[in-house]
Tab-separated table of C-alpha atoms in Angstrom:
chain	number	residue	atom	x	y	z
A	26	UNK	CA	-5.494	19.571	-20.904
A	27	UNK	CA	-7.021	18.137	-23.805
A	28	UNK	CA	-5.619	14.820	-22.450
A	29	UNK	CA	-7.397	15.230	-19.000
A	30	UNK	CA	-10.952	16.097	-20.827
A	31	UNK	CA	-10.557	13.294	-23.150
A	32	UNK	CA	-9.781	10.601	-20.604
A	33	UNK	CA	-12.194	11.966	-18.166
A	34	UNK	CA	-15.468	11.826	-20.379
A	35	UNK	CA	-14.078	8.206	-21.833
A	36	UNK	CA	-13.777	7.184	-18.343
A	37	UNK	CA	-17.231	8.552	-17.092
A	38	UNK	CA	-18.820	6.815	-20.031
A	39	UNK	CA	-17.300	3.622	-19.463
A	40	UNK	CA	-16.758	3.337	-15.567
A	41	UNK	CA	-18.929	5.971	-13.783
A	42	UNK	CA	-17.302	8.272	-11.282
A	43	UNK	CA	-14.334	5.753	-10.619
A	44	UNK	CA	-13.968	5.730	-14.421
A	45	UNK	CA	-13.925	9.263	-14.854
A	46	UNK	CA	-11.354	9.591	-12.094
A	47	UNK	CA	-9.347	6.806	-13.624
A	48	UNK	CA	-9.837	8.368	-16.854
A	49	UNK	CA	-8.610	12.062	-15.551
A	50	UNK	CA	-5.435	10.032	-14.182
A	51	UNK	CA	-4.739	8.836	-17.589
A	52	UNK	CA	-5.049	12.180	-19.055
A	53	UNK	CA	-3.190	14.093	-16.643
A	54	UNK	CA	-0.173	11.487	-17.367
A	55	UNK	CA	-0.745	12.061	-21.029
A	56	UNK	CA	-0.606	15.703	-20.755
A	57	UNK	CA	2.517	15.379	-18.748
A	58	UNK	CA	4.404	13.582	-21.567
A	59	UNK	CA	4.447	10.384	-19.608
A	60	UNK	CA	3.740	8.042	-22.435
A	61	UNK	CA	6.181	5.452	-21.293
A	62	UNK	CA	4.280	4.877	-18.254
A	63	UNK	CA	0.712	4.738	-19.995
A	64	UNK	CA	1.104	1.904	-21.936
A	65	UNK	CA	-0.733	-0.024	-18.597
A	66	UNK	CA	-2.793	2.799	-17.712
A	67	UNK	CA	-4.210	3.303	-21.565
A	68	UNK	CA	-8.079	3.811	-22.119
A	69	UNK	CA	-8.753	0.467	-23.036
A	70	UNK	CA	-6.629	-1.175	-20.152
A	71	UNK	CA	-8.157	1.431	-17.264
A	72	UNK	CA	-10.962	-1.034	-16.404
A	73	UNK	CA	-8.674	-4.234	-16.234
A	74	UNK	CA	-6.055	-2.509	-14.106
A	75	UNK	CA	-9.009	-1.618	-11.557
A	76	UNK	CA	-10.664	-4.645	-11.681
A	77	UNK	CA	-7.381	-6.399	-11.202
A	78	UNK	CA	-5.876	-4.472	-8.228
A	79	UNK	CA	-9.106	-4.067	-6.501
A	80	UNK	CA	-9.494	-8.261	-6.811
A	81	UNK	CA	-5.996	-8.901	-5.907
A	82	UNK	CA	-5.651	-6.588	-2.651
A	83	UNK	CA	-8.759	-8.310	-1.128
A	84	UNK	CA	-8.018	-11.774	-2.206
A	85	UNK	CA	-4.782	-11.900	-0.646
A	86	UNK	CA	-5.649	-9.822	2.214
A	87	UNK	CA	-8.253	-12.972	2.963
A	88	UNK	CA	-5.274	-15.266	1.924
A	89	UNK	CA	-2.979	-13.772	4.539
A	90	UNK	CA	-5.655	-13.656	7.519
A	91	UNK	CA	-6.408	-17.247	6.960
A	92	UNK	CA	-2.542	-18.376	6.573
A	93	UNK	CA	-2.022	-19.106	10.150
A	94	UNK	CA	-5.265	-20.875	10.596
A	95	UNK	CA	-8.050	-18.640	11.526
A	96	UNK	CA	-9.000	-14.771	10.736
A	97	UNK	CA	-8.824	-12.663	13.479
A	98	UNK	CA	-11.393	-10.062	14.590
A	99	UNK	CA	-8.460	-7.529	14.678
A	100	UNK	CA	-7.591	-8.563	10.684
A	101	UNK	CA	-11.367	-8.225	10.027
A	102	UNK	CA	-11.541	-4.709	11.537
A	103	UNK	CA	-8.712	-3.777	9.752
A	104	UNK	CA	-9.845	-5.089	6.342
A	105	UNK	CA	-13.263	-3.076	7.459
A	106	UNK	CA	-11.177	0.010	7.790
A	107	UNK	CA	-9.852	-0.530	4.213
A	108	UNK	CA	-13.404	-0.581	3.149
A	109	UNK	CA	-14.195	2.782	4.752
A	110	UNK	CA	-10.964	4.469	3.297
A	111	UNK	CA	-12.049	3.466	0.285
A	112	UNK	CA	-15.457	4.659	0.070
A	113	UNK	CA	-16.607	1.091	-1.173
A	114	UNK	CA	-20.573	1.537	-2.336
A	115	UNK	CA	-22.841	-1.503	-0.888
A	116	UNK	CA	-22.111	-3.524	-4.117
A	117	UNK	CA	-18.274	-2.939	-3.839
A	118	UNK	CA	-18.254	-3.794	-0.414
A	119	UNK	CA	-20.288	-6.771	-0.894
A	120	UNK	CA	-17.568	-7.819	-4.170
A	121	UNK	CA	-14.910	-7.387	-1.482
A	122	UNK	CA	-16.037	-9.497	1.207
A	123	UNK	CA	-16.340	-12.303	-1.320
A	124	UNK	CA	-12.889	-11.788	-2.486
A	125	UNK	CA	-11.827	-11.649	0.885
A	126	UNK	CA	-13.472	-15.321	1.412
A	127	UNK	CA	-12.375	-16.775	-1.830
A	128	UNK	CA	-8.684	-15.933	-0.490
A	129	UNK	CA	-9.265	-17.512	2.704
A	130	UNK	CA	-10.844	-20.808	1.137
A	131	UNK	CA	-8.675	-23.943	1.497
A	132	UNK	CA	-8.516	-24.316	-2.211
A	133	UNK	CA	-6.901	-20.862	-2.830
A	134	UNK	CA	-3.875	-20.846	-5.184
A	135	UNK	CA	-1.532	-17.907	-4.909
A	136	UNK	CA	0.555	-17.861	-8.105
A	137	UNK	CA	-2.192	-17.625	-10.826
A	138	UNK	CA	-3.530	-14.882	-8.867
A	139	UNK	CA	-0.376	-13.002	-8.267
A	140	UNK	CA	0.717	-14.073	-12.267
A	141	UNK	CA	-2.932	-12.508	-13.390
A	142	UNK	CA	-2.221	-9.261	-11.398
A	143	UNK	CA	1.018	-9.081	-12.730
A	144	UNK	CA	-0.436	-9.879	-16.209
A	145	UNK	CA	-3.040	-7.163	-16.029
A	146	UNK	CA	-0.681	-4.329	-14.121
A	147	UNK	CA	2.538	-4.744	-15.660
A	148	UNK	CA	5.814	-3.802	-14.013
A	149	UNK	CA	4.529	-0.732	-11.938
A	150	UNK	CA	6.638	-0.997	-8.656
A	151	UNK	CA	4.441	1.443	-7.080
A	152	UNK	CA	1.523	-0.736	-7.287
A	153	UNK	CA	3.146	-3.704	-6.611
A	154	UNK	CA	4.758	-2.109	-3.403
A	155	UNK	CA	1.267	-0.506	-2.409
A	156	UNK	CA	-0.214	-3.858	-2.431
A	157	UNK	CA	2.575	-5.315	-0.207
A	158	UNK	CA	1.947	-2.380	2.190
A	159	UNK	CA	-1.285	-3.412	2.420
A	160	UNK	CA	-0.673	-7.164	3.426
A	161	UNK	CA	2.184	-6.041	5.419
A	162	UNK	CA	-0.322	-3.984	7.728
A	163	UNK	CA	-3.190	-6.514	7.732
A	164	UNK	CA	-0.221	-9.001	8.835
A	165	UNK	CA	0.427	-6.617	11.866
A	166	UNK	CA	-2.927	-5.862	12.770
A	167	UNK	CA	-3.152	-8.258	15.783
A	168	UNK	CA	0.239	-6.663	16.936
A	169	UNK	CA	2.655	-9.899	15.607
A	170	UNK	CA	3.385	-11.462	12.699
A	171	UNK	CA	2.903	-15.254	12.667
A	172	UNK	CA	5.923	-17.532	10.927
A	173	UNK	CA	2.976	-18.246	8.287
A	174	UNK	CA	1.794	-15.296	7.869
A	175	UNK	CA	5.856	-14.315	7.211
A	176	UNK	CA	6.182	-17.034	4.733
A	177	UNK	CA	3.120	-16.313	2.996
A	178	UNK	CA	4.346	-12.515	2.716
A	179	UNK	CA	7.797	-14.012	1.435
A	180	UNK	CA	6.206	-15.920	-1.350
A	181	UNK	CA	4.134	-12.792	-2.572
A	182	UNK	CA	7.375	-10.824	-2.435
A	183	UNK	CA	8.945	-13.478	-4.673
A	184	UNK	CA	6.338	-13.458	-6.909
A	185	UNK	CA	6.331	-9.607	-7.578
A	186	UNK	CA	10.096	-9.679	-7.892
A	187	UNK	CA	10.906	-8.345	-4.207
A	188	UNK	CA	13.590	-10.010	-1.823
A	189	UNK	CA	12.298	-11.297	1.398
A	190	UNK	CA	14.838	-9.145	3.277
A	191	UNK	CA	12.635	-6.175	1.889
A	192	UNK	CA	9.630	-7.493	3.024
A	193	UNK	CA	11.139	-8.149	6.564
A	194	UNK	CA	12.412	-4.410	6.639
A	195	UNK	CA	9.180	-3.219	5.533
A	196	UNK	CA	7.295	-5.346	8.355
A	197	UNK	CA	9.903	-3.450	10.926
A	198	UNK	CA	9.010	-0.080	9.696
A	199	UNK	CA	5.302	-0.761	9.389
A	200	UNK	CA	5.204	-1.825	13.058
A	201	UNK	CA	7.373	0.891	14.254
A	202	UNK	CA	5.495	3.288	12.199
A	203	UNK	CA	1.942	2.091	13.822
A	204	UNK	CA	3.511	3.768	17.242
A	205	UNK	CA	3.004	7.296	15.610
A	206	UNK	CA	-0.609	6.541	15.015
A	207	UNK	CA	-3.428	6.602	17.554
A	208	UNK	CA	-6.957	7.989	18.289
A	209	UNK	CA	-5.586	11.493	18.909
A	210	UNK	CA	-3.935	11.728	15.860
A	211	UNK	CA	-0.369	11.335	14.239
A	212	UNK	CA	1.793	11.560	17.360
A	213	UNK	CA	4.341	9.206	19.274
A	214	UNK	CA	1.920	7.083	21.202
A	215	UNK	CA	2.379	6.007	24.982
A	216	UNK	CA	5.366	3.603	25.332
A	217	UNK	CA	7.042	4.553	22.037
A	218	UNK	CA	10.819	4.820	22.278
A	219	UNK	CA	13.321	6.895	19.898
A	220	UNK	CA	14.616	3.253	18.942
A	221	UNK	CA	10.955	2.983	17.244
A	222	UNK	CA	10.987	6.252	15.695
A	223	UNK	CA	14.488	5.315	13.788
A	224	UNK	CA	12.786	1.834	12.971
A	225	UNK	CA	10.150	3.762	11.224
A	226	UNK	CA	12.798	5.608	9.065
A	227	UNK	CA	14.475	2.567	8.258
A	228	UNK	CA	17.920	3.813	9.773
A	229	UNK	CA	20.063	3.083	12.702
A	230	UNK	CA	20.386	5.433	15.900
A	231	UNK	CA	24.339	6.105	14.559
A	232	UNK	CA	22.615	7.892	11.257
A	233	UNK	CA	24.280	11.193	10.543
A	234	UNK	CA	21.716	13.972	10.132
A	235	UNK	CA	22.392	13.975	6.443
A	236	UNK	CA	21.716	10.357	6.028
A	237	UNK	CA	18.427	10.734	8.139
A	238	UNK	CA	17.333	13.288	6.395
A	239	UNK	CA	17.791	11.651	3.159
A	240	UNK	CA	15.857	8.588	4.517
A	241	UNK	CA	12.817	10.843	5.367
A	242	UNK	CA	12.648	12.554	1.992
A	243	UNK	CA	13.102	9.250	0.589
A	244	UNK	CA	10.115	7.588	2.245
A	245	UNK	CA	8.075	10.800	1.799
A	246	UNK	CA	8.626	10.468	-1.793
A	247	UNK	CA	7.575	7.127	-2.192
A	248	UNK	CA	4.360	7.484	0.059
A	249	UNK	CA	3.336	10.950	-1.765
A	250	UNK	CA	0.121	10.435	-3.294
A	251	UNK	CA	0.561	12.594	-6.310
A	252	UNK	CA	3.853	10.766	-7.183
A	253	UNK	CA	2.037	7.721	-6.788
A	254	UNK	CA	-0.856	8.385	-8.690
A	255	UNK	CA	1.205	9.781	-11.224
A	256	UNK	CA	3.109	6.543	-11.509
A	257	UNK	CA	-0.070	4.399	-11.918
A	258	UNK	CA	-1.739	3.764	-8.122
A	259	UNK	CA	-5.119	4.138	-8.402
A	260	UNK	CA	-6.611	7.260	-6.388
A	261	UNK	CA	-8.387	5.071	-3.966
A	262	UNK	CA	-5.650	2.983	-3.235
A	263	UNK	CA	-3.315	5.525	-2.150
A	264	UNK	CA	-4.934	6.297	1.341
A	265	UNK	CA	-3.044	3.811	3.461
A	266	UNK	CA	0.172	5.313	1.913
A	267	UNK	CA	-0.780	8.719	3.076
A	268	UNK	CA	-1.355	8.003	6.402
A	269	UNK	CA	2.091	6.130	6.316
A	270	UNK	CA	3.822	9.465	5.409
A	271	UNK	CA	1.983	11.404	8.338
A	272	UNK	CA	3.403	8.699	10.652
A	273	UNK	CA	6.693	9.091	9.161
A	274	UNK	CA	6.204	12.934	9.817
A	275	UNK	CA	5.816	12.202	13.420
A	276	UNK	CA	8.673	9.716	13.678
A	277	UNK	CA	10.947	12.147	12.356
A	278	UNK	CA	9.839	14.967	14.381
A	279	UNK	CA	10.818	13.062	17.496
A	280	UNK	CA	13.986	12.445	16.133
A	281	UNK	CA	14.735	15.696	15.210
A	282	UNK	CA	13.660	17.023	18.808
A	283	UNK	CA	15.945	14.316	20.789
A	284	UNK	CA	18.893	15.893	18.578
A	285	UNK	CA	18.015	19.529	19.152
A	286	UNK	CA	16.613	20.048	16.020
A	287	UNK	CA	18.697	17.967	13.547
A	288	UNK	CA	19.629	20.408	10.994
């Protein structure tokens, strides 16, 4: 409790409301005895992590959107959706647009941008995975992934320490998961197949009930907001992961129904 109180006060004084939330996060982790995880989320680094994650996300979104030659209307709409999800203030929104345009500029250099992100945030894989999740979702905003977009994602993945096969698998899963999210909520959309549900969970249709449940539980753990926050992902950056967990639940429910309960 003392850690939350001290962290919250320091965060509020140094970073306003966002600083308060991150300060509470730092204090919460400290109170739970996760001191090792705090070396990159200590009070003196909170502002740097917040700024780096924000700037890297929107800069790379711009670079990815431009990688195939033009920024599509759907890619702009997806970025606007992120603005809404994060509840950005007018100044933050303006800054995010500036960063997006910087990434889309012809002279943008990917390697220095990712290197600066890694230096600021350290080897915290959930942060890296969340960044890739945003990028993969943008790449699929117009329904397909162009070769240049895929190449860009592969470059980012290698710089973050992920294999290209992991990115391709993520793209397949994200695309399939999108079939379980529509205007009416998180449920199978028209035209969704049982194969889409299996792909959304990253397993084949020949998976046993046990393998299926293990895959489902692993994905739910990876996307669980509390666990992401506890590992160092800022609160305002976990909303996409929360949506993904609901899509995964819908896919799992469809498979269980097809298996007569799947127990």
